[in-house]
C-alpha atoms as one frame of an Amber mdcrd trajectory, in Angstrom:
protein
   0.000   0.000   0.000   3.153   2.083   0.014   5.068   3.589  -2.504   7.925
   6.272  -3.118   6.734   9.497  -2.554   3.271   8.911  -1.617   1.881  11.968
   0.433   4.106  14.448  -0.908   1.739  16.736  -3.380  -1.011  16.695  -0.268
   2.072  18.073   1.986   2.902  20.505  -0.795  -0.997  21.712  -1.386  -2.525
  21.108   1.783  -2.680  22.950   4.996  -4.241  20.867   7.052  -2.954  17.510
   5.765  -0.034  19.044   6.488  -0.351  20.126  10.005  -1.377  17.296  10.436
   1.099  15.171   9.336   3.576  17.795  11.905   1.721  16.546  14.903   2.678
  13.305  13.682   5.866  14.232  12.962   6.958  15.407  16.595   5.306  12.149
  17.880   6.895   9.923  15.849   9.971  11.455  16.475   9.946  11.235  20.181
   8.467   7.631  20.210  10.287   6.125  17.062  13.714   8.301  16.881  12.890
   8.982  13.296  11.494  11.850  11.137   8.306  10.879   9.498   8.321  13.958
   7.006  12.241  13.183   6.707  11.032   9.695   5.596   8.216  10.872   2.900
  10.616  13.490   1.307  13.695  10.257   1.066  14.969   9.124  -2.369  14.950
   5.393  -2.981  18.645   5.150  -1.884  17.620   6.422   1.429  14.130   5.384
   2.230  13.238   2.981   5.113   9.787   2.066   3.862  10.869  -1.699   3.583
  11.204  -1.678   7.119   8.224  -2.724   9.202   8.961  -0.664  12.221   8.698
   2.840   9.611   6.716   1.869   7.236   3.484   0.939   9.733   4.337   4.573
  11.449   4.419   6.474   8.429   1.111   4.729   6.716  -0.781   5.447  10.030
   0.151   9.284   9.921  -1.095   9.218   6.359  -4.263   7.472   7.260  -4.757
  10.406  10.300  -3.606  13.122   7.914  -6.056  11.971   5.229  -8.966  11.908
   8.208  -7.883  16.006   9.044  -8.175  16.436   5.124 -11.630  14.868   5.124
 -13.124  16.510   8.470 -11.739  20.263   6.854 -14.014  19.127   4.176 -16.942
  18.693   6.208 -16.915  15.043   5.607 -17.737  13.700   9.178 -18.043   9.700
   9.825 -20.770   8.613  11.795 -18.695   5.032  12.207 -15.070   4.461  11.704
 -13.479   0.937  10.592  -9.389   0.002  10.264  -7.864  -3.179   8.960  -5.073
  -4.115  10.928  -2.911  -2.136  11.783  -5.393   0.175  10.213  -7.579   0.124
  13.331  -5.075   2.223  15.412  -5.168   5.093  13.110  -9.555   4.854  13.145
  -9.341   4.468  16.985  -7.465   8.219  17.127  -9.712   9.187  14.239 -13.207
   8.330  16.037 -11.582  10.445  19.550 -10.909   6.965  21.310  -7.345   7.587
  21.513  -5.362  10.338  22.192  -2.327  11.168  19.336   0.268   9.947  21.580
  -0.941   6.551  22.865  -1.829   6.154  19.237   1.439   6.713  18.243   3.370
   4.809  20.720   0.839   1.570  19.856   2.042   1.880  16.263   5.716   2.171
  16.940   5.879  -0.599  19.903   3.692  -2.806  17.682   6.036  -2.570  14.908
   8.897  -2.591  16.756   8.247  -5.927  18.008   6.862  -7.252  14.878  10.642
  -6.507  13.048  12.156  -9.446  15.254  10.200 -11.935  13.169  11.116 -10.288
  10.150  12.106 -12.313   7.432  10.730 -15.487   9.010   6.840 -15.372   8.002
   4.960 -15.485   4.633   1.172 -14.274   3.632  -0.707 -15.403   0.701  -4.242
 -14.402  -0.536  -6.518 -17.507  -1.541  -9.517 -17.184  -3.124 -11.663 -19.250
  -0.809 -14.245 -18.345   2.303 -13.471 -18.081   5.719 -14.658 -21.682   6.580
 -13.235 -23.093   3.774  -9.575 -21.338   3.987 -10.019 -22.737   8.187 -10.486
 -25.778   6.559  -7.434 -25.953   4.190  -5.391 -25.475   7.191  -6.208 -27.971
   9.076  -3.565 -30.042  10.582  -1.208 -26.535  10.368  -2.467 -24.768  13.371
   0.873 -24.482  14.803   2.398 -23.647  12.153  -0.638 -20.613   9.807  -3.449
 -19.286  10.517  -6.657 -17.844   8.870  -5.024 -14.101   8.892  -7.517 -12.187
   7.299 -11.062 -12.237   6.077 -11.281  -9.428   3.598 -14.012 -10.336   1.336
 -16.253 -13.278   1.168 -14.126 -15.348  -1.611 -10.900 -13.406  -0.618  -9.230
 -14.671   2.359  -5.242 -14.318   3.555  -3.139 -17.131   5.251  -0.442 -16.694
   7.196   2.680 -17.905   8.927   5.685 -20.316   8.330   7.229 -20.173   4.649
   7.490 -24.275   4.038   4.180 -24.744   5.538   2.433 -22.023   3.557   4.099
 -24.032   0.606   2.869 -26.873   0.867  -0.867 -26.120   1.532  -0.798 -23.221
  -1.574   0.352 -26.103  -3.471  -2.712 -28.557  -2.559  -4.965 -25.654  -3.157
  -3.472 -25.101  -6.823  -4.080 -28.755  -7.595  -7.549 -28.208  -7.046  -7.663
 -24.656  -8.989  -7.897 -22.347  -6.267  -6.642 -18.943  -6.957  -3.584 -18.168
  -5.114  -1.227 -15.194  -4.855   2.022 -14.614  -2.057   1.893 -11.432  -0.585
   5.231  -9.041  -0.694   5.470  -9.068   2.922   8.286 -10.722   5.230   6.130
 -10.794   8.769   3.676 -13.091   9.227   1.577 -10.881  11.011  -2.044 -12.625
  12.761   0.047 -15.932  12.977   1.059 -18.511  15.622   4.944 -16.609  14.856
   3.056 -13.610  16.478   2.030 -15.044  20.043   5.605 -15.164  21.118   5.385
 -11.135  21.184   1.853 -10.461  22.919   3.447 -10.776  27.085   5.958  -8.081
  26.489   3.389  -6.042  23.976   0.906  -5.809  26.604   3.390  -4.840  29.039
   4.702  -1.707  26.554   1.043  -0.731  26.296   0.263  -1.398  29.819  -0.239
   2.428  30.214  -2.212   3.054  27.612  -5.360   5.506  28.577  -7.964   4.795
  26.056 -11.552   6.534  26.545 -14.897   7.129  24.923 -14.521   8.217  21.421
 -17.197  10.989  20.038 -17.700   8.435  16.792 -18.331   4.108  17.272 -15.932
   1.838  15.913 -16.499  -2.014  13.821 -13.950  -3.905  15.555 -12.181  -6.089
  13.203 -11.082  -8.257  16.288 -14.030  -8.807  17.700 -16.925  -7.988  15.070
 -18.615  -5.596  17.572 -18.650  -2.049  17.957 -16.703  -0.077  20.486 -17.243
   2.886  22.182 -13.425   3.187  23.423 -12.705   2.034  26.517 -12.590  -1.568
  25.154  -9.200  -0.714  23.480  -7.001  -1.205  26.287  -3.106  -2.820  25.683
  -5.023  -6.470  25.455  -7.232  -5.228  22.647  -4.149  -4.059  20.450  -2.826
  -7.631  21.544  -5.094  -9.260  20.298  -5.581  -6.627  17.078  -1.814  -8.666
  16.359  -2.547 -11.886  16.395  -5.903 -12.565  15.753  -7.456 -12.644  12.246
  -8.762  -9.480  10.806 -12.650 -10.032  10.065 -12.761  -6.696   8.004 -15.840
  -8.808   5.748 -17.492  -9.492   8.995 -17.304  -5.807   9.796 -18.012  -4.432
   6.388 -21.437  -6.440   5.948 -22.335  -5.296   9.736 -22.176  -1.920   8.555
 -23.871  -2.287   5.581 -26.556  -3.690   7.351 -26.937  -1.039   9.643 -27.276
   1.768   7.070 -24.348   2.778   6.794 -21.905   3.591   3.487 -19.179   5.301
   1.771
């Protein structure tokens, strides 16, 4: 979802995308060490953005700046949703979390997530929920159901040889399958090694009511806010993202783009 130079004309022609992309900027810095707006103005000889500990920061301050961009608009959301990592920058959007607990779940998260990097592999498969639970079975230690984005689109995740092998069984029986360009098998069994000491890093996390609801992908519910305590954004890790689940909730309710 990244690419070279992304956010740079909004910097250059908007205010308020801008400002708030600053914010970020100080927080960032003071979490993470680095310079987010150093980072979007890089070359490709010095850009980080194949790292998972700045890219996640730097696509979460563009998800927040694009929100400020919106709101000066006068395009207010009467629900928020995030995929993944996603959810942290709709939990700061919908008033739930205040910039710098959003922040510092963002950079801890990804901090953690760069020790498995290079060890995990995702693929899309073009098969339900149930049925991608299915094709798994007897790898439970080994992938998991990772996302659900659609209701024939569904991501696997977890150890390279084992994601092999079970891509390969699916082929045989013509099942669409694709590898995605990722190195961390994020929502995986390689995850659950990393929840203890994420929970203790969030441990002081202050989350409160927001002013808009929020479709948990985790859970399927909505949350008011107070839900998202250091557990939640445990959980937000490893457990599979049910963004169809959420989607057809809202859609159901009422509510569109």
């Amino acid at each position: 979802s990244q690419w070279l130079g992304m956010g740079r004309q909004l910097l250059s022609e908007e205010p308020v995308f801008r400002a708030a992309l600053e914010a970020c900027d100080r927080a960032i810095e003071a979490e993470a060490g680095f310079s987010l707006l150093g980072e979007l103005s890089a070359d490709e000889a010095a850009s980080q953005l194949g790292r998972i500990d700045v890219v996640q920061p730097v696509l979460f301050a563009i998800e927040v700046g694009l929100a400020a961009l919106w709101r000066s608009w006068g395009v207010e959301p009467d629900v928020v949703v995030g995929h993944s990592m996603g959810e942290v920058a709709a939990a700061h959007v919908a008033g739930a979390l205040r910039l710098e607990d959003a922040v510092a779940i963002i950079c801890r998260r990804s901090r953690l997530l760069r020790r498995i990097s290079g060890q995990g592999e995702m693929a899309v498969v073009e098969l339900s929920l149930a049925e991608a639970e299915q094709a798994l079975s007897g790898y439970e230690a080994r992938l998991s159901v990772a996302v659900s984005n659609s209701p024939r689109s569904t991501v696997l995740s977890g150890e390279p040889a084992a994601l092999g092998q079970v891509l390969v069984a699916l082929e045989a029986k013509g099942v669409f399958c694709r590898r995605v360009k990722v190195d961390v098998a994020s929502h995986s069994p390689q995850v659950e090694p990393l929840r203890e000491e994420l929970v203790a890093a969030l441990a002081e996390l202050q989350p409160r009511q927001g002013a808009v609801p929020m479709r948990s992908t985790v859970t399927g519910a909505l949350v008011s806010g107070a839900e998202l305590d250091a557990g939640y954004w445990a959980d937000n890790v490893r457990q599979p993202v049910r963004f169809a689940e959420a989607v057809q909730a809202l859609a159901e309710s009422g509510h569109a783009l």
